[in-house]
XYZ file of C-alpha atoms in Angstrom:
492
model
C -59.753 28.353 140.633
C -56.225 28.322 141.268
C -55.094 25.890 138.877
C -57.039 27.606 135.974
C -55.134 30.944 136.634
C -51.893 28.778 136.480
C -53.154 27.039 133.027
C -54.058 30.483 131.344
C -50.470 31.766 131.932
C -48.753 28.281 130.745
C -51.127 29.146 127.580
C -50.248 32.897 127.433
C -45.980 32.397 127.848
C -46.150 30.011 125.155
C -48.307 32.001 122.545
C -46.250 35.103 123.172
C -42.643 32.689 122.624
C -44.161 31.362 119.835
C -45.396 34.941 118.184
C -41.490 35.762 118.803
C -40.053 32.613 116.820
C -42.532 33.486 114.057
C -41.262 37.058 113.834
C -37.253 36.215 114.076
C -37.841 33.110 111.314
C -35.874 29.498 111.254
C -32.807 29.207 111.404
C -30.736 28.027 108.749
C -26.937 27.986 106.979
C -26.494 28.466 103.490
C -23.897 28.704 100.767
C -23.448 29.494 97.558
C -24.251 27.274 94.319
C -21.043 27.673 92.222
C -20.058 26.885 88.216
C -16.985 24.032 88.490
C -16.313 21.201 87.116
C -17.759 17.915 88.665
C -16.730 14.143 87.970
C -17.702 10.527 89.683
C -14.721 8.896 90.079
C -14.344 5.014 90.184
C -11.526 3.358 91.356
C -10.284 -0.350 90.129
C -7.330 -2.692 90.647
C -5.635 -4.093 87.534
C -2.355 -5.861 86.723
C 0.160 -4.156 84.854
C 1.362 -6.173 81.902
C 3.913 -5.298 78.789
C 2.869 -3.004 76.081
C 4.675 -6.084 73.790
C 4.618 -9.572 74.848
C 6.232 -11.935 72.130
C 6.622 -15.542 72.202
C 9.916 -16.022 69.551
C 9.996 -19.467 67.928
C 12.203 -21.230 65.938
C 11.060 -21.614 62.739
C 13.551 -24.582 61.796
C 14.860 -27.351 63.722
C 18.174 -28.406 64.470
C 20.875 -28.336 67.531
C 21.290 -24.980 69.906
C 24.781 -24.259 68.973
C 24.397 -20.784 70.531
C 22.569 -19.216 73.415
C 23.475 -15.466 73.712
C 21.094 -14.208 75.999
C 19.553 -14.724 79.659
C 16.484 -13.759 81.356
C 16.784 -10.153 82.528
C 18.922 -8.872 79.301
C 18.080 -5.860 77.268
C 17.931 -6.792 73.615
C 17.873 -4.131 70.802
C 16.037 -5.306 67.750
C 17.921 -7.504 65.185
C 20.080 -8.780 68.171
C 20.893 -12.666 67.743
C 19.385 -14.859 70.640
C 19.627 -18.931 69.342
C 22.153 -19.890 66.778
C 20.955 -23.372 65.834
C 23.679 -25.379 63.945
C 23.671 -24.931 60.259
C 26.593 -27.211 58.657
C 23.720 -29.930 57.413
C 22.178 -26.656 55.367
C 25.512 -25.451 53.945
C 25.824 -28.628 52.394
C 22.346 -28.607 50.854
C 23.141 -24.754 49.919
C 26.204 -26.019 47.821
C 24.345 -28.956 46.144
C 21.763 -26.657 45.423
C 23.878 -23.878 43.515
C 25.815 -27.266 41.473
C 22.448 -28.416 40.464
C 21.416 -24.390 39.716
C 24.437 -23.935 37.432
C 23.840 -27.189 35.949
C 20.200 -26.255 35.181
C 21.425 -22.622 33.678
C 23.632 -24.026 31.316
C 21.265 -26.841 30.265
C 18.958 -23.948 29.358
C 21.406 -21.629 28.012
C 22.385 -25.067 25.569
C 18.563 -25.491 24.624
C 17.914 -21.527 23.886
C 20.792 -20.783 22.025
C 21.640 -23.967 20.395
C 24.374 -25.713 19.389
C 27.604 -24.146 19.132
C 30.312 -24.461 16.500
C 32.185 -27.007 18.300
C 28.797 -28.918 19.081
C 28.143 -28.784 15.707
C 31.584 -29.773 14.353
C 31.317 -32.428 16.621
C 28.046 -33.925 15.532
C 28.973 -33.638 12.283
C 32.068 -35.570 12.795
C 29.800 -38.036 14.736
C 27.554 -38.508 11.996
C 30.865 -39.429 9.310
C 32.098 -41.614 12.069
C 28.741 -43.530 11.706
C 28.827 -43.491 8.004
C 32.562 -44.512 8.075
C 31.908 -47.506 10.898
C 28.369 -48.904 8.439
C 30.756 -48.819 5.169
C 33.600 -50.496 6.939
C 30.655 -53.244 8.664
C 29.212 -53.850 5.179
C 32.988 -54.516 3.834
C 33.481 -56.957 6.407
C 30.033 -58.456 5.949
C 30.686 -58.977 2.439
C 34.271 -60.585 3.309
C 33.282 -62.974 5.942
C 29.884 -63.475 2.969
C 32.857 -64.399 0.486
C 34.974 -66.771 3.224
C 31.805 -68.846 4.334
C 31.093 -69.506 0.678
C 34.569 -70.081 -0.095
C 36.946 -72.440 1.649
C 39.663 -71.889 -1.236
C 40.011 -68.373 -0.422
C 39.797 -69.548 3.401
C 42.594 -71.714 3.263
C 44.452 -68.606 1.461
C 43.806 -66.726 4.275
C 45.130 -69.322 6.749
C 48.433 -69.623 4.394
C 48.579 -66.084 4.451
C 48.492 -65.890 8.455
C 51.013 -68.795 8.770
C 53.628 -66.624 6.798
C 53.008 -63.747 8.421
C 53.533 -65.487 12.262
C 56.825 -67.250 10.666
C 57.762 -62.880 9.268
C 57.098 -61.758 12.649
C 58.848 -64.842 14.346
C 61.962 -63.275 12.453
C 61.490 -60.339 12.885
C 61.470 -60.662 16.788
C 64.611 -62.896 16.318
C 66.388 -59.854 14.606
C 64.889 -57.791 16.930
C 66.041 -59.321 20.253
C 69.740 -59.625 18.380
C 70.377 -55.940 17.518
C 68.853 -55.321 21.044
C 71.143 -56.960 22.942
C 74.134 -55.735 20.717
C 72.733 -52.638 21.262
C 72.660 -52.811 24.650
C 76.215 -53.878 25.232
C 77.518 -51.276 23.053
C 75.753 -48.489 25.117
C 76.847 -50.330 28.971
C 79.984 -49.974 27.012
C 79.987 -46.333 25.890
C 79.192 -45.322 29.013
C 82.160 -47.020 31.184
C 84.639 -45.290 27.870
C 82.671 -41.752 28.645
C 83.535 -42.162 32.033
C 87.251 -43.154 31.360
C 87.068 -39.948 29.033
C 88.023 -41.896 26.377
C 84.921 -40.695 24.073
C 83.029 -37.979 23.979
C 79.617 -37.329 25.018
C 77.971 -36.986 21.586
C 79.065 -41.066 21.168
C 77.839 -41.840 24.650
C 74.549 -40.241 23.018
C 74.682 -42.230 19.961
C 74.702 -45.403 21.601
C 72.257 -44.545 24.120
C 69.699 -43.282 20.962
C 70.831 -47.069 19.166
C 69.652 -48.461 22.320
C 66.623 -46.901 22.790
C 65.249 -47.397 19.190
C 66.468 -51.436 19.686
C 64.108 -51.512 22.766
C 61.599 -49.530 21.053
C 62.055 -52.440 17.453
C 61.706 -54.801 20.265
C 59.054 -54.267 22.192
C 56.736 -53.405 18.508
C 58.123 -57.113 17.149
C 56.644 -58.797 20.098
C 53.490 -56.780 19.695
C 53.921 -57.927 16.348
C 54.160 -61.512 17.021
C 51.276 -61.422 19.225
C 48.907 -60.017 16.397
C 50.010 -62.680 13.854
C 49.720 -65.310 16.365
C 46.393 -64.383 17.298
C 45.317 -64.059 13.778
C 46.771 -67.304 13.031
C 44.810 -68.795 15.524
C 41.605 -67.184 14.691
C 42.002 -68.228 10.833
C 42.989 -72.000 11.862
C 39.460 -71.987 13.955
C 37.996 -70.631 11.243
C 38.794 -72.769 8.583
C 39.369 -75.953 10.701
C 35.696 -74.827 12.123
C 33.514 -74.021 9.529
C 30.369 -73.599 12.677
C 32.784 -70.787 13.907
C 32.682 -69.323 10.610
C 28.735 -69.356 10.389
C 28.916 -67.246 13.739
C 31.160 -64.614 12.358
C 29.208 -64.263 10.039
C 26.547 -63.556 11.933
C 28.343 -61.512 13.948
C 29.489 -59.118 11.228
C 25.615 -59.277 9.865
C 24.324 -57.898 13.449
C 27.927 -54.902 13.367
C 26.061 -53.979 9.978
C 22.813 -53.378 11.954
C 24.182 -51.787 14.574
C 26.579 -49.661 12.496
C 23.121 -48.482 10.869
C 21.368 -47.656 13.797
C 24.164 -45.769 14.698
C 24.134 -43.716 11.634
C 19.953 -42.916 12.198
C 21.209 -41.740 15.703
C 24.004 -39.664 14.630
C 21.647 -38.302 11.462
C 19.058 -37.691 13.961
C 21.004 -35.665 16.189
C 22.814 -33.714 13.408
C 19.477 -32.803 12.012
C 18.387 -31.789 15.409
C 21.346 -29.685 15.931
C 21.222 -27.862 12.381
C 17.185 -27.154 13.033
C 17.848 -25.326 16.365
C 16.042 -25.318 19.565
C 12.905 -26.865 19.936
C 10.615 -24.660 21.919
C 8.936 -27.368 24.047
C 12.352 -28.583 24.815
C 13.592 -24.430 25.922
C 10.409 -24.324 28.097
C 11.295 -27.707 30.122
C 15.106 -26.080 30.332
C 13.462 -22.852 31.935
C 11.204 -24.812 34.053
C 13.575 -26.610 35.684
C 15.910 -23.326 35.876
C 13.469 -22.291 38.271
C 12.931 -25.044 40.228
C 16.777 -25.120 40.949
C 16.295 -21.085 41.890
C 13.624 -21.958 44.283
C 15.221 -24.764 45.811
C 18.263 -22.777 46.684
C 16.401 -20.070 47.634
C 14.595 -22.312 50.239
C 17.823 -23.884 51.406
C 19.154 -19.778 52.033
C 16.010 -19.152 53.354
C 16.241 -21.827 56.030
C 19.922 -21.145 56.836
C 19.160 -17.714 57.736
C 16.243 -18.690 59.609
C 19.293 -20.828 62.142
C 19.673 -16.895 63.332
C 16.983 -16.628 65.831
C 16.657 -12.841 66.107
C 14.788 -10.694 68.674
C 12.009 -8.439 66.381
C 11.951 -5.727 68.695
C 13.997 -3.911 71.283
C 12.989 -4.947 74.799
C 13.984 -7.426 77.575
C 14.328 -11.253 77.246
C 11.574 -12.660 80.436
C 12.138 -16.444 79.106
C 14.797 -18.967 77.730
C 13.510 -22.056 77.051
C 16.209 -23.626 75.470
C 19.870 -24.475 76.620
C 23.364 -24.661 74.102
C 23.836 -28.209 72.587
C 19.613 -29.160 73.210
C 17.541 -30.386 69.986
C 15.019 -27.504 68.728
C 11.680 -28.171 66.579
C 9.934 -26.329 64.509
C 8.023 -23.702 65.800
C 9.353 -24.356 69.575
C 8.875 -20.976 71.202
C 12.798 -20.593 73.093
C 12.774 -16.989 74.083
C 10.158 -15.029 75.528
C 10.996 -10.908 74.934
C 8.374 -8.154 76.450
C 9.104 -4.607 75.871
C 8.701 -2.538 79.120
C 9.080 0.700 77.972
C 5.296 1.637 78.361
C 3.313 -1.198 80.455
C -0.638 -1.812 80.233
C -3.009 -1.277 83.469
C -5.255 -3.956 82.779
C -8.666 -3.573 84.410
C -11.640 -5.161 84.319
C -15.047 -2.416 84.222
C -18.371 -3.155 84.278
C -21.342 -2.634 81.752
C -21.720 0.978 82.735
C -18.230 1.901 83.169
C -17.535 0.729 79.810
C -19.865 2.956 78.107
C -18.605 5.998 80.682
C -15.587 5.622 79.213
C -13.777 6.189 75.709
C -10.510 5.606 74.087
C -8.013 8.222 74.314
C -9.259 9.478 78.006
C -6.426 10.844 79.982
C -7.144 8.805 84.011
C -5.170 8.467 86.949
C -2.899 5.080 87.387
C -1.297 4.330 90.741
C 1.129 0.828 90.552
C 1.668 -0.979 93.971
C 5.296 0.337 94.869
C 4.527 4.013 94.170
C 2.660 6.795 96.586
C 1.036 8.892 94.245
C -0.816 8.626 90.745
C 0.769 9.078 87.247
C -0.828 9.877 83.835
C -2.067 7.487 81.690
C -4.325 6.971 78.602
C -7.267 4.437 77.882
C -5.853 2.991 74.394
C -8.460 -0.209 74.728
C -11.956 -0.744 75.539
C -13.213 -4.672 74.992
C -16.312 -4.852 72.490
C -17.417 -7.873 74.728
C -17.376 -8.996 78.000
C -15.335 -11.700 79.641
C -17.983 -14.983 79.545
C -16.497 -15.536 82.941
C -16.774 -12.457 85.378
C -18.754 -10.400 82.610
C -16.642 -7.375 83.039
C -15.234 -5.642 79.826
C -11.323 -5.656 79.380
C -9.839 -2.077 79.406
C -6.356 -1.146 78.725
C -4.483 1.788 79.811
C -1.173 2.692 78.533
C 1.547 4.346 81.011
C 5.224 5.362 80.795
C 7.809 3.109 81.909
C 11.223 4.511 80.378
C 13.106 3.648 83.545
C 11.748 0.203 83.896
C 10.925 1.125 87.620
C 7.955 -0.554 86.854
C 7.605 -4.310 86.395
C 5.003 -6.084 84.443
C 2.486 -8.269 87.119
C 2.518 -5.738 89.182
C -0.781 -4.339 90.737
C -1.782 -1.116 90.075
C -5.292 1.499 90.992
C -6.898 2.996 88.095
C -8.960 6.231 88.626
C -11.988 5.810 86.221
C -14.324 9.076 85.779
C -17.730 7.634 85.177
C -19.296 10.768 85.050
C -18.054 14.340 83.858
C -19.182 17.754 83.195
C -17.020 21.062 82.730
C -18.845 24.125 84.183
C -21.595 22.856 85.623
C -23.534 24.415 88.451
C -22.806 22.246 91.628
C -24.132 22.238 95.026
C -23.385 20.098 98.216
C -25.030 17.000 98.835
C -26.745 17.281 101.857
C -28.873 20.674 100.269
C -30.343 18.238 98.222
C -34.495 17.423 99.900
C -35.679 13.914 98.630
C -32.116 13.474 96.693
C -33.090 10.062 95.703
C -36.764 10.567 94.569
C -38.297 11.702 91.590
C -39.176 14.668 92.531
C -35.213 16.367 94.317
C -35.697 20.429 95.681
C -33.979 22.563 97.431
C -34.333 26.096 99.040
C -32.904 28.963 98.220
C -33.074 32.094 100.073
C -34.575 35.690 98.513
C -35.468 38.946 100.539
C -35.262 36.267 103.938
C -37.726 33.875 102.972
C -37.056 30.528 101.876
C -37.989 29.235 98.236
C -38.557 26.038 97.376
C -36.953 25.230 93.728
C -37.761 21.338 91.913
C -34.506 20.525 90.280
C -33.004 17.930 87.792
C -29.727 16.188 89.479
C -27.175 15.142 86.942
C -24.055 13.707 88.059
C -23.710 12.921 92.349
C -20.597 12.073 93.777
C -19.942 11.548 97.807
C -19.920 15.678 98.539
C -21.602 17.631 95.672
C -24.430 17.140 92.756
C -24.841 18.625 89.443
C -27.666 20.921 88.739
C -29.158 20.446 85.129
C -31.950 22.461 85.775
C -34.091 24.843 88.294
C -30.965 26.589 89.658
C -28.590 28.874 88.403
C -25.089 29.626 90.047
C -24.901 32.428 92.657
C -28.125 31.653 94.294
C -27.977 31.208 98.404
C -28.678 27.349 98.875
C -29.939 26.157 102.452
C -27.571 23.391 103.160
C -28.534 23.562 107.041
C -32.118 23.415 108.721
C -34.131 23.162 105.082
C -35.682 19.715 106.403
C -38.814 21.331 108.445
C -38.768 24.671 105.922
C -41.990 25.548 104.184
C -41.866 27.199 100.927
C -42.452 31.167 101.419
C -41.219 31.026 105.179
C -38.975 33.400 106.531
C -35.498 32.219 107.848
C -32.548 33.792 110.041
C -28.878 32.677 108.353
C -26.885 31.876 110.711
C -23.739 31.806 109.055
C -24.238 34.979 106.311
């Protein structure tokens, strides 16, 4: 009987404690849902490369004759790096401006025509021709007249035999008044010396002297005609088989002489008609062929400048003075540091979180905090390798603190909404269900609201919908609440 008494008043405490909770209500800690902005941030290591990275070749080939820079050197644009020996094209360039000048007047010749003293020249070409086929035909016709007669032959070799006796005299006399001549001027001169005569006499005999050795030297020339003649007459007429070939001979000067004239007809006719167009064409043609080919050897001459294309700072020299370059050999390597990539790689559904132009957070290796920088690149594939997408962000780099290889963090926003009604995390009941509530607190009662989540980061979630800011959220004791119960806030 006992016992039961002691039961029954277990029973009774505990109603009665229990009738209190129920009148006091659970509880709880709230705050307030607020209007801010919200964002899910990402972070990713990249490498920080050049915002220019050039590989500068040579684009002929020839001997290093100058190296002007070294690895580390700031280069403004235009600057000379390689000077590759150029004496082999200066020649070329000379040859080619002889054979240009040559080709200009060529064409000038062939468009204008010919001028007056071209034309007074062919003309006197053509008489020439016309003079050389009358004198071949009077020749003809004599040697015609000697191989058909031997009398007048043998006149002929008469006639030769007096003239070689003539000039036989003649040299006699000749050599005679020279040598009187002579000793009358050695003469005059030791008397002009003595002063016994004057200088006009020295100047007598020295003119008598002169025109002796002049007689002289024109009788042996003389001489050596008429012998020659002689000779040629004897074999002649002593040969009448010689004679036959002379004649032949003067038969094939007539031919020739006439062939001559056709030529220098031809050409006059040519030269009086003018310029023919076909001919003023080929001229211009190969005017400009010689153009081109000198502009090619300039071309390549200045091309022995290797130049730097932009201003920035040489990373590579692959070339030394004196060593053999080739075409297209890359020698200097030139990156411009002034701004510097952050190279990251993003996956699928970063990439389309992201677009060009964003302003995000960079922070390289060697620095504490985070600096600007702007998303200029977004891959339109992804790498076939780690099937990430290649982004690009551009930062500032005007005091080349920074180096290119570096490592650097890159604060990615996958997520963002301005002015968005955000609550804490852990108000969120069933966050990652389908069905996400909360409860909010009106006249001391708890009510449950279904709401739409939006963007979640580690501390607070986006509200799309069921909430509005303002309202009390339960972030504290809302796990055993029922809808429509009454709470006590705790920290109100």
């Amino acid at each position: 009987m006992k016992n039961k008494s002691i039961i029954f008043l277990v029973m009774v405490v505990l109603f009665i404690s229990s009738s209190v909770a129920a009148q006091a209500g659970q509880v709880v800690e709230v705050t307030e849902s607020k209007t801010e902005d919200i964002s899910l941030d990402e972070l990713i290591t990249g490498t920080l490369t050049p915002i220019q990275d050039v590989d500068i070749p040579a684009q002929t080939g020839g001997v290093a004759e100058k190296v002007n820079v070294e690895i580390g050197d700031e280069i403004e644009a235009g600057s000379e790096l390689i000077k590759i020996d150029d004496q082999t094209l200066l020649i070329q360039k000379r040859q080619s401006e002889a054979a240009l000048e040559s080709a200009r007047a060529n064409y000038n010749e062939l468009k204008n025509g010919a001028t007056e003293e071209e034309m007074t020249r062919v003309k006197s070409s053509y008489e020439n021709a016309k003079n050389s086929l009358e004198s071949a035909k009077t020749n003809l016709k004599l040697m015609e007249e000697l191989y058909n007669n031997r009398r007048s032959l043998e006149q002929q070799l008469v006639s030769a035999e007096q003239q070689l006796e003539n000039s036989k005299q003649s040299l006699n006399q000749a050599q005679i008044n020279y040598d009187q001549a002579k000793k009358d001027y050695q003469r005059s001169k030791k008397l002009y010396a003595d002063n016994v005569i004057s200088e006009n006499k020295l100047d007598q005999a020295e003119n008598s002297f002169e025109n002796a050795e002049s007689s002289l030297s024109q009788a042996k020339t003389s001489l050596a005609v008429a012998e020659r003649n002689y000779q040629l007459t004897k074999a002649t007429y002593d040969n009448p088989t010689e004679l036959k070939q002379q004649l032949e001979n003067a038969r094939n000067q007539v031919e020739n002489a006439q062939s001559n004239l056709e030529v220098s007809k031809a050409n006059l006719d040519e030269a009086e008609r003018g310029p023919r167009e076909e001919k003023v064409r080929a001229g211009l043609a190969s005017l400009r062929q010689a153009e081109a080919s000198l502009d090619q050897t300039k071309d390549q001459i200045s091309k022995t400048k290797i130049t730097a294309s932009f201003t920035g700072v040489v990373n590579q020299v692959n070339v030394d003075q004196g060593e053999m370059i080739s075409n297209g050999q890359t020698v200097v390597n030139l990156i411009n540091i002034d701004e510097l990539y952050a190279e990251i790689g993003v996956t699928a559904a970063t990439a389309s979180a992201i677009k060009k132009g964003e302003l995000v957070k960079v922070k390289p290796e060697t620095m504490q905090h985070f600096i600007d920088g702007e998303i200029t690149n977004i891959a339109p594939a992804a790498d076939s390798s780690s099937r990430t997408f290649l982004v690009k962000v551009k930062i500032e780099n005007k005091d080349h603190k920074l180096r290119a290889g570096m490592f650097a963090d890159v604060s990615l926003a996958k997520g963002k909404a301005g002015q968005a009604v955000v609550v804490p995390i852990e108000s969120i009941v069933d966050l990652n269900s389908d069905q996400p509530y909360i409860f909010v607190i009106e006249s001391g009662k708890a009510l449950r609201k279904d709401i739409q989540i939006g963007i979640a980061t580690d501390s607070k979630v986006e509200i799309l919908a069921g909430l509005t800011a303002g309202e009390e959220v339960v972030i504290r004791g809302q796990s055993n609440l029922e809808d429509g119960q009454s709470v006590e806030v705790r920290n109100r």
